[in-house]
Coordinates of C-alpha atoms and ligand atoms in Angstrom, one line a residue:
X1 CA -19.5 -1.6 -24.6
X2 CA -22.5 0.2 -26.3
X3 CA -22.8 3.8 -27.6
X4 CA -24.6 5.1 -24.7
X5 CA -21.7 4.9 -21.8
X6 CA -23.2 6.8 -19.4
X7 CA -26.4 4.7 -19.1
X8 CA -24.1 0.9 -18.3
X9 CA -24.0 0.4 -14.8
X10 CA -20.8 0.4 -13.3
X11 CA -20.1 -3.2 -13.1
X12 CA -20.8 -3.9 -16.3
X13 CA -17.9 -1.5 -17.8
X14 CA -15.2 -4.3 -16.8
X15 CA -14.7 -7.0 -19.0
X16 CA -12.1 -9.6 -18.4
X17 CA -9.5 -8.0 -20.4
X18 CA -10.7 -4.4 -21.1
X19 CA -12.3 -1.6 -18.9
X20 CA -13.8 1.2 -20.3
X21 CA -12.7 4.8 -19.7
X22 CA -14.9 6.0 -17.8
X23 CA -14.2 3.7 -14.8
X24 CA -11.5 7.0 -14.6
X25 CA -13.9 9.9 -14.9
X26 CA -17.2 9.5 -13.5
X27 CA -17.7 11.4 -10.5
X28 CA -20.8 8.8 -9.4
X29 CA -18.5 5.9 -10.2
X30 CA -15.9 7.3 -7.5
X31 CA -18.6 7.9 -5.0
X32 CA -20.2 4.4 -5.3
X33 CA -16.5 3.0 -5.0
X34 CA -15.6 4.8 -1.8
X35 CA -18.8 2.8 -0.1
X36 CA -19.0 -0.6 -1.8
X37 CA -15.2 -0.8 -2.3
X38 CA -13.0 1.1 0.7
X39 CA -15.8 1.0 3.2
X40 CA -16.2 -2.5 2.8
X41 CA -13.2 -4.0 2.4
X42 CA -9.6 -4.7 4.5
X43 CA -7.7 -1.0 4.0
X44 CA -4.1 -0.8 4.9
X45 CA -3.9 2.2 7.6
X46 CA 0.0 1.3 9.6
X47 CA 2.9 -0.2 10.1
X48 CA 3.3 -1.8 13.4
X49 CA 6.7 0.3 13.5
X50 CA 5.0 3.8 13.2
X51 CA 3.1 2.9 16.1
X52 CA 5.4 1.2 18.4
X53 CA 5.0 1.9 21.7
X54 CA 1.9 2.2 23.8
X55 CA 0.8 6.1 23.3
X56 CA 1.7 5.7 19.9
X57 CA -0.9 6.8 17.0
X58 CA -0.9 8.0 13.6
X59 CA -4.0 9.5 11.8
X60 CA -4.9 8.5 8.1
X61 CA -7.9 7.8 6.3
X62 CA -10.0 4.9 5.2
X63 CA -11.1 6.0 2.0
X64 CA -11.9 9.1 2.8
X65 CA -12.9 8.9 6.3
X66 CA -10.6 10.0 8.5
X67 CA -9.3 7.5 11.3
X68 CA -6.5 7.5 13.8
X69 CA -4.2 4.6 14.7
X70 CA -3.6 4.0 18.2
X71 CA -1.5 2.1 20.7
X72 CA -3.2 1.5 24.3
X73 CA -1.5 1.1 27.2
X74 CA -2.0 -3.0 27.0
X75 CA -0.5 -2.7 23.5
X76 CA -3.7 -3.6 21.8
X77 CA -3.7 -1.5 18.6
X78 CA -7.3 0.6 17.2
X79 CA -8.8 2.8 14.6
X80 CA -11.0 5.4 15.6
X81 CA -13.0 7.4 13.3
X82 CA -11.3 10.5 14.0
X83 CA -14.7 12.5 14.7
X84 CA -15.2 13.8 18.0
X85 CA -19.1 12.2 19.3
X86 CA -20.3 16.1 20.7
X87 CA -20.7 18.0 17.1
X88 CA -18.3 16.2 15.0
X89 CA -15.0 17.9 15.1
X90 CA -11.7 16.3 13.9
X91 CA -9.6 14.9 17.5
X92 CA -6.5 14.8 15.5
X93 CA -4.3 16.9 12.9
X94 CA -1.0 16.0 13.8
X95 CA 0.5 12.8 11.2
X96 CA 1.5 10.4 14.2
X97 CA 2.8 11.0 18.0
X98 CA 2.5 10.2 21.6
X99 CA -0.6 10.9 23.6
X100 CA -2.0 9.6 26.6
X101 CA -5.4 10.3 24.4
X102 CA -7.1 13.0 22.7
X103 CA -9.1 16.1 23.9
X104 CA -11.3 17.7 21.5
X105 CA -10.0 21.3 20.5
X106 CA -13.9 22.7 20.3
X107 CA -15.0 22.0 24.0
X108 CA -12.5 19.4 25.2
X109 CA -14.8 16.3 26.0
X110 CA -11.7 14.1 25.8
X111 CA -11.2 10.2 25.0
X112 CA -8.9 7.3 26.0
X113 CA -6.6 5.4 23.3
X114 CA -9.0 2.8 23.0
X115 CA -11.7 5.4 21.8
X116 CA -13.8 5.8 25.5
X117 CA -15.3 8.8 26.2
X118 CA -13.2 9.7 29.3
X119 CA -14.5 13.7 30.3
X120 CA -16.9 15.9 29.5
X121 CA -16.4 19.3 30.6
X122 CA -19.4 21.2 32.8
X123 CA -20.9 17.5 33.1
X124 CA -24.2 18.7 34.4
X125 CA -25.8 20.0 31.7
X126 CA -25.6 16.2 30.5
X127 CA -27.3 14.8 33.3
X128 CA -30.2 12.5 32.5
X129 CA -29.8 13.3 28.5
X130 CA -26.6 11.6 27.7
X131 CA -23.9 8.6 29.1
X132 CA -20.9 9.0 28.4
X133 CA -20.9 4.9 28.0
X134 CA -22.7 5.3 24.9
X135 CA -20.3 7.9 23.6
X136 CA -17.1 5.7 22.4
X137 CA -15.9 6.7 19.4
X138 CA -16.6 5.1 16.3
X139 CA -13.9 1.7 16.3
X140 CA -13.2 0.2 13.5
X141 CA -12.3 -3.5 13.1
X142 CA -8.8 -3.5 13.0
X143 CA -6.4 -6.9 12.3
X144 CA -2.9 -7.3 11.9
X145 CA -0.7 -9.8 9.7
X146 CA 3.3 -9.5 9.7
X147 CA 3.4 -6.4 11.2
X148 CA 0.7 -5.0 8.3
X149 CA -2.0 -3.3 10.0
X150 CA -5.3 -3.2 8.1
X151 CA -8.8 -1.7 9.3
X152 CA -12.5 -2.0 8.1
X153 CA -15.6 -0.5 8.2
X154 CA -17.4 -4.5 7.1
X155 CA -18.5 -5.4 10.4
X156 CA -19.4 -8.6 8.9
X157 CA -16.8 -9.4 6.1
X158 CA -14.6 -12.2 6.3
X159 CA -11.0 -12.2 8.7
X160 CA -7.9 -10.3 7.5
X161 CA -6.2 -13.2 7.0
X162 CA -8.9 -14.9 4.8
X163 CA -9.2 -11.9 3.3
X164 CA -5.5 -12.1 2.8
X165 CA -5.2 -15.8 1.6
X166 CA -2.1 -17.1 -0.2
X167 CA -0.6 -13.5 0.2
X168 CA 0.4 -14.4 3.4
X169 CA 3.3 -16.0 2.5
X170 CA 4.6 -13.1 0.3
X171 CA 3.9 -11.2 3.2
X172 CA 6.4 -13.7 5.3
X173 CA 8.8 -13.4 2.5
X174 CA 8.5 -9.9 1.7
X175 CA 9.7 -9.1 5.9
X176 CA 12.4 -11.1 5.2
X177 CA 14.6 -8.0 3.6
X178 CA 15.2 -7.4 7.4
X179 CA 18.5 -9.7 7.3
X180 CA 16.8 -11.3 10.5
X181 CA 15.6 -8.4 12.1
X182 CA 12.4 -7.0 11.8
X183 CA 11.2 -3.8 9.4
X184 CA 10.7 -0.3 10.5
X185 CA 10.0 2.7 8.7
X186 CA 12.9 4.8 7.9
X187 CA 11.1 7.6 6.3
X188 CA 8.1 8.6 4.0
X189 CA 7.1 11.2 1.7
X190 CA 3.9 12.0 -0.3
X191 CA 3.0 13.3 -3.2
X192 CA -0.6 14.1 -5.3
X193 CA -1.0 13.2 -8.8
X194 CA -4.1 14.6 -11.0
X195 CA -5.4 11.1 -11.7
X196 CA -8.2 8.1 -10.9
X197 CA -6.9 6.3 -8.3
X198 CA -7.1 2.7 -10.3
X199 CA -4.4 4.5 -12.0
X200 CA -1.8 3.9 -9.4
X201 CA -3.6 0.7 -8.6
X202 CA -2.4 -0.9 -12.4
X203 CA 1.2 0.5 -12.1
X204 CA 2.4 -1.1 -9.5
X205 CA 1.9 -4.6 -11.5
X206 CA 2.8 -3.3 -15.0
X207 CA 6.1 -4.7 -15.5
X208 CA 5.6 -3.6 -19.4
X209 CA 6.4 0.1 -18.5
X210 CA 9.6 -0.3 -16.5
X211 CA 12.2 -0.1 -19.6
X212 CA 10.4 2.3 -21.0
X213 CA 9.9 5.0 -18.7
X214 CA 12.2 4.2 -16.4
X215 CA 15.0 4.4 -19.0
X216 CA 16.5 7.2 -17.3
X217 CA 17.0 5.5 -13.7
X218 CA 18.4 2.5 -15.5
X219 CA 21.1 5.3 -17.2
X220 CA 21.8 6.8 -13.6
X221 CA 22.4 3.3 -11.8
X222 CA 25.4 1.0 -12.3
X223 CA 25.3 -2.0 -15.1
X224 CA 25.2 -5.4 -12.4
X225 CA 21.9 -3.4 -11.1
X226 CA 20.8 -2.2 -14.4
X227 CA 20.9 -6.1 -15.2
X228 CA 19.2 -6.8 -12.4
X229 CA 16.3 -5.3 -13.6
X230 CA 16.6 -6.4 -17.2
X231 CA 13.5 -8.6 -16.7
X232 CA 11.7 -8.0 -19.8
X233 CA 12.3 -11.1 -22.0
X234 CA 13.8 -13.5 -18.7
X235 CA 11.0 -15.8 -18.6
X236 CA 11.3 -16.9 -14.9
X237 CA 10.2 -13.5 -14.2
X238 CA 6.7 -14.0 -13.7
X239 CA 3.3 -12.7 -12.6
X240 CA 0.8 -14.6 -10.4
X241 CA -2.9 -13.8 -9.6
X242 CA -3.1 -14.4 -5.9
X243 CA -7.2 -13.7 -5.9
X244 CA -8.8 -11.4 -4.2
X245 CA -7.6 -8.9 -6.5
X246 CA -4.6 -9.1 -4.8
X247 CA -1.2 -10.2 -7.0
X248 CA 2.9 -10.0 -6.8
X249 CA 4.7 -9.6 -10.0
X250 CA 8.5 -11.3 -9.8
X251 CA 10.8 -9.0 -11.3
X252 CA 13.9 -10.7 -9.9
X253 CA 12.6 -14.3 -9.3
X254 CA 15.9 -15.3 -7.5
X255 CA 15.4 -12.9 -5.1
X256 CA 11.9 -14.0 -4.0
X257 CA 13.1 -15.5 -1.0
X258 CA 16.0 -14.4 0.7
X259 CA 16.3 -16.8 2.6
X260 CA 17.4 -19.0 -0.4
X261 CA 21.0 -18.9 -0.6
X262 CA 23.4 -21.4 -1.7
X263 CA 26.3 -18.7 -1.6
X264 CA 27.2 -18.5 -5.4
X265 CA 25.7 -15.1 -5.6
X266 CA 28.7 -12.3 -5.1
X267 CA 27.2 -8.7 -3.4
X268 CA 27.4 -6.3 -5.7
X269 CA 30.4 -4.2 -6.2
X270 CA 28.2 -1.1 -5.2
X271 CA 28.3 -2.4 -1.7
X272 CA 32.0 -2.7 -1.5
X273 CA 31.9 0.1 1.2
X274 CA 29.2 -1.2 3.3
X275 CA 30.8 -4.3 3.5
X276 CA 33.9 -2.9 4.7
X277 CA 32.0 -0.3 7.5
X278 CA 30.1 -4.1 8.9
X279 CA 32.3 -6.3 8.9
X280 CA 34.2 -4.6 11.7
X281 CA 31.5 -5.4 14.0
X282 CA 29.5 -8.4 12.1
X283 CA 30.3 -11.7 11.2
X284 CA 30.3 -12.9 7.3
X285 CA 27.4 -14.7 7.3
X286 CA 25.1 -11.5 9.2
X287 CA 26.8 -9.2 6.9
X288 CA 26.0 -11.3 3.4
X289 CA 22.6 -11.4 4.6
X290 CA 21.8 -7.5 5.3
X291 CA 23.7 -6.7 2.2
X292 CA 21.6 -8.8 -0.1
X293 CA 18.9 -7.8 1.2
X294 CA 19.8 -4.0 0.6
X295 CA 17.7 -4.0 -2.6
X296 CA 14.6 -5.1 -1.2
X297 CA 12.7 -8.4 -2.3
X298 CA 12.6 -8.4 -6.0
X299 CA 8.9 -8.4 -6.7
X300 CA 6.3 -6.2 -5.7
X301 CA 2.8 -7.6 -4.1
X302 CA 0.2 -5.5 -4.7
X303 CA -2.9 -5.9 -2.6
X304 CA -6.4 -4.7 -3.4
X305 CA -7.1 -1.7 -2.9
X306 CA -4.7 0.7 -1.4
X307 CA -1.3 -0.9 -0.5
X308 CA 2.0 -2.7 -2.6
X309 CA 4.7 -3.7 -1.1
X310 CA 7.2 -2.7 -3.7
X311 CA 10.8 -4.6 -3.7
X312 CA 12.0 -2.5 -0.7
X313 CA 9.4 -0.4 -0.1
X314 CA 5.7 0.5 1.0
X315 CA 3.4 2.3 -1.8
X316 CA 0.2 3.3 -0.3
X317 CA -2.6 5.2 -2.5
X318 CA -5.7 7.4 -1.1
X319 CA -8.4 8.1 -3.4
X320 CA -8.7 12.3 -3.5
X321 CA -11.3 12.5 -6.0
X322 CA -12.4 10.9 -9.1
X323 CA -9.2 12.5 -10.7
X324 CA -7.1 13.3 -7.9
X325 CA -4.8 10.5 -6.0
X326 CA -2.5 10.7 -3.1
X327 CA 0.7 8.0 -3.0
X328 CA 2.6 7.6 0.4
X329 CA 6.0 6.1 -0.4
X330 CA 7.5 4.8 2.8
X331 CA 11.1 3.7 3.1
X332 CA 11.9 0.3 4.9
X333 CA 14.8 -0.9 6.7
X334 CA 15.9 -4.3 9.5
X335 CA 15.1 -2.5 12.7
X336 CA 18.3 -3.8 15.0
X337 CA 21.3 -2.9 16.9
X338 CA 23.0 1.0 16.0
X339 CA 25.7 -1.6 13.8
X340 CA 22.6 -1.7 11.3
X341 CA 23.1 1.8 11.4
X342 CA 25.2 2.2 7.9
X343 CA 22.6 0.0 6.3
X344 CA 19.6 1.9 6.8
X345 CA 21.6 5.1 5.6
X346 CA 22.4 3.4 2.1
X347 CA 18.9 2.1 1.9
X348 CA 17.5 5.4 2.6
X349 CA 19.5 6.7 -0.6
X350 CA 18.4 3.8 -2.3
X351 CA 15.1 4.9 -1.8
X352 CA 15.4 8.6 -2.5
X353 CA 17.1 7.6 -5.6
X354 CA 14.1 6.4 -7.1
X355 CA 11.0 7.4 -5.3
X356 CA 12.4 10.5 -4.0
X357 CA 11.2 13.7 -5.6
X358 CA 13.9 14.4 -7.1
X359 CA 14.7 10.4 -7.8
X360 CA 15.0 8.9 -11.5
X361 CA 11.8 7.1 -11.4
X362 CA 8.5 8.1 -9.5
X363 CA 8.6 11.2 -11.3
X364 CA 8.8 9.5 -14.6
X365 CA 5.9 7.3 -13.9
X366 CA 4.2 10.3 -12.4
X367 CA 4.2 11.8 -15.8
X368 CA 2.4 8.8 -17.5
X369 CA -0.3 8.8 -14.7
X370 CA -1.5 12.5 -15.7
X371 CA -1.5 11.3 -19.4
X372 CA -3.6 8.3 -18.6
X373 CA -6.1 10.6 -17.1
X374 CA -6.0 13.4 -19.8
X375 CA -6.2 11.3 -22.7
X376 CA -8.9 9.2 -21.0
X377 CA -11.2 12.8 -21.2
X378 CA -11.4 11.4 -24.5
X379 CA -13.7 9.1 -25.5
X380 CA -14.9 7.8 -22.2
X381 CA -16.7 4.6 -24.2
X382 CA -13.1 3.6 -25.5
X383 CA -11.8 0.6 -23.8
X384 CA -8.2 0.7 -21.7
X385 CA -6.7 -2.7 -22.9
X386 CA -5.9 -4.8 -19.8
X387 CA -5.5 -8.1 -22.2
X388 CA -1.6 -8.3 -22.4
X389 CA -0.5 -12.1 -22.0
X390 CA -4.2 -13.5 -21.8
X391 CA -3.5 -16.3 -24.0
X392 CA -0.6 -16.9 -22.2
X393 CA -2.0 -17.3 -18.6
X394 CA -1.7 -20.5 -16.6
X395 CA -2.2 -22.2 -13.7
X396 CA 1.0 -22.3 -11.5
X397 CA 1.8 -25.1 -9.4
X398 CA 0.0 -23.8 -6.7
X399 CA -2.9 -23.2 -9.1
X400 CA -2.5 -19.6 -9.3
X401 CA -3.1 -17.6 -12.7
X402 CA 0.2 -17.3 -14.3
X403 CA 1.9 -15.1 -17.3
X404 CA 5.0 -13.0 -17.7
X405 CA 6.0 -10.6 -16.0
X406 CA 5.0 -7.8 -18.4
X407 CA 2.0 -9.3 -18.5
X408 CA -1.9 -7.8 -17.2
X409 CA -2.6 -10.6 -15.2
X410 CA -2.1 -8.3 -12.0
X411 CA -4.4 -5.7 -13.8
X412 CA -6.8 -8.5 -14.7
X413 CA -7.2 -9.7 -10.8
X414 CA -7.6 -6.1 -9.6
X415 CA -10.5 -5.5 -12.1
X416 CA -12.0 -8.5 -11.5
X417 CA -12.7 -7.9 -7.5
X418 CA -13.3 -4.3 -8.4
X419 CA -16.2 -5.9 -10.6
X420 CA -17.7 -8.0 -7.7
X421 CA -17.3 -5.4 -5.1
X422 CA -19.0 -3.0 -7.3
X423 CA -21.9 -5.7 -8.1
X424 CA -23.3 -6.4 -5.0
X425 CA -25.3 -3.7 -3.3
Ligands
FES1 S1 -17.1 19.1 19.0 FE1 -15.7 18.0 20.2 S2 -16.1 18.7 22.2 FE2 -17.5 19.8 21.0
FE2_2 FE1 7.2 2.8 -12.8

């Protein structure tokens, strides 16, 4: 890095194990990400779940564009720029619902699910200066893996599932939490924090923090699950690079995939009670199965740029402003018959426990997020160290980039497709 920060262009302030400050604080660094990176990339926008049957939409943003998710009546699911085609209003201000489509507030031209312009009120002042064919909304691309919903404004980048690669099969495992039902949302709550976005982005692969600040959570929780996460010097726990930018960080290897299970594992104590309230209407097998599950996966896959599927829970971030972030944290549980009922009220307190706002542990890490961006006011040529484990790294089996689990190898990935995103004009 030289003396004169301002004047290196963007790309050029990531290095493969250090990024410099400023990458949190520049206000033209933040513009020139929400084009080259979240307008041309695969962003996370739903759930299948929260839009489940046809009439179903939820409105979010893409960056910060703002788009609404939609059901049509054939079940096909959109994203439309939530922008109405006569001057520009915003369709849409309700979080998610049932419509048969959406009628402009301002003078109620109104459109179908799948974004067609269906009426335009007093029609004949339009006559011979506008079709209402060529008046669509604004559709996005939008492609779906496991029940992950992702749109994009890159009319010509590569398939979802490309884009995805060897996630997929984290993806696969990741649903498995279920107990051999599918996931639906339980809940979800969101919060702001006074920070860079990348921020958030680096946290949910930094298994270095978790003793650390997360002391307190470990204090509040029982010692089997307090051992559970006592991942620090277990070197099975590990971290892959997945590429793309995308990477999962093992916390508890031996729940990776649920589906491995030779039986020697006893539930934990915790879950006497659950146990008890299933079994009078489940078998042993289905009830071993949604109970181990009840913790979530044991590894969170974090995928470039906006969405991690955390152990037993969604984390989704939305760039704000070059200091300002919004997380979603969305609670998950098996979507099944009202016996299942029990489980998703223990998950649900699971969940608040630590991600809730008054929980043990997003408001801890909340705290080191504001630092982050305070202290990097200072300095903005200093580097933020992203080398942990670098000497360390190797390939996996599958030939993916490899180091401990409180390794930067998650950081390093992210950074390095932030790089080429931000190099090519
Ligand atoms: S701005 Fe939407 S109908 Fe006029
Ligand atoms: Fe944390």
């Amino acid at each position: 890095m030289n003396e004169n920060i301002m004047d290196v262009a963007p790309a050029d302030l990531v290095s493969g194990d250090r990024v410099a400050g400023r990458l949190y604080t520049d206000p033209a660094i933040f513009e020139l990400e929400m084009t080259r990176i979240f307008e041309r990339t695969w962003v996370w926008v739903a759930h299948e779940s929260e839009i489940a049957k046809p009439g179903s939409f939820k409105s979010t943003r893409v960056g910060r564009q703002p788009v609404i998710v939609t059901r049509d009546r054939r079940n096909a699911i959109h994203t439309l720029l939530n922008r109405c085609r006569h001057r520009g209003a915003s369709l849409c201000e309700k979080p998610q619902g049932q419509a048969n489509g959406f009628t402009c507030p301002y003078h109620a031209w109104s459109y179908s699910l799948d974004g067609k312009l269906r009426g335009i009120p007093y029609p004949d002042g339009y006559e011979g200066v506008a079709d209402k064919r060529d008046l669509s909304l604004k559709k996005l691309r939008t492609e779906s893996y496991g029940g992950m919903v992702f749109a994009t404004f890159g009319e010509n980048i590569e398939p979802l599932e490309d884009f995805l690669g060897d996630v997929r099969l984290w993806i696969d495992r990741f649903m498995k939490q279920g107990g051999g039902y599918p996931i639906k949302v339980l809940g979800k709550h969101r919060f702001r924090f006074k920070g860079n976005w990348k921020i958030q982005l680096e946290n949910t692969t930094d298994g270095y923090h978790f003793p650390i600040v997360h002391r307190s959570w470990m204090a509040s929780v029982d010692a089997e699950t307090a051992d559970m996460m006592s991942f620090m010097t277990d070197p099975e726990a590990i971290t892959h690079d997945l590429g793309h930018g995308h990477s999962v960080m093992q916390m508890v290897p031996e729940h990776s995939d649920l589906d491995d299970d030779d039986g020697s594992e006893p539930l934990q104590a915790r879950f006497a009670g659950l146990v008890d309230e299933l079994s009078k209407t489940l078998d042993a097998a289905q009830v071993r199965k949604v109970v181990r599950a009840m913790h979530g996966t044991g590894f969170n896959l974090n995928l470039f740029p906006n969405v991690s599927m955390s152990i037993a829970f969604f984390r989704v971030l939305r760039p704000i402003a070059v200091d300002e972030t919004e997380i979603e944290h969305i609670a998950l549980g098996p979507d099944g018959p009202p016996e299942l009922d029990p489980v998703n009220r223990e998950r649900l307190r699971i969940h608040e426990h630590f991600q809730g706002p008054f929980g043990f542990g997003t408001p801890d890490d909340a705290e080191g997020w504001d630092r982050v961006q305070r202290g990097a006011q200072g300095a903005p040529e200093m580097p933020i160290m992203v080398n942990r484990g670098l000497a360390r790294e190797k390939a996996s089996p599958e030939g993916w980039p490899t180091s401990h689990v409180t390794d930067e190898t998650g950081m390093r990935a992210a950074y390095q497709q932030w790089k080429r995103m931000m190099s090519d004009d």
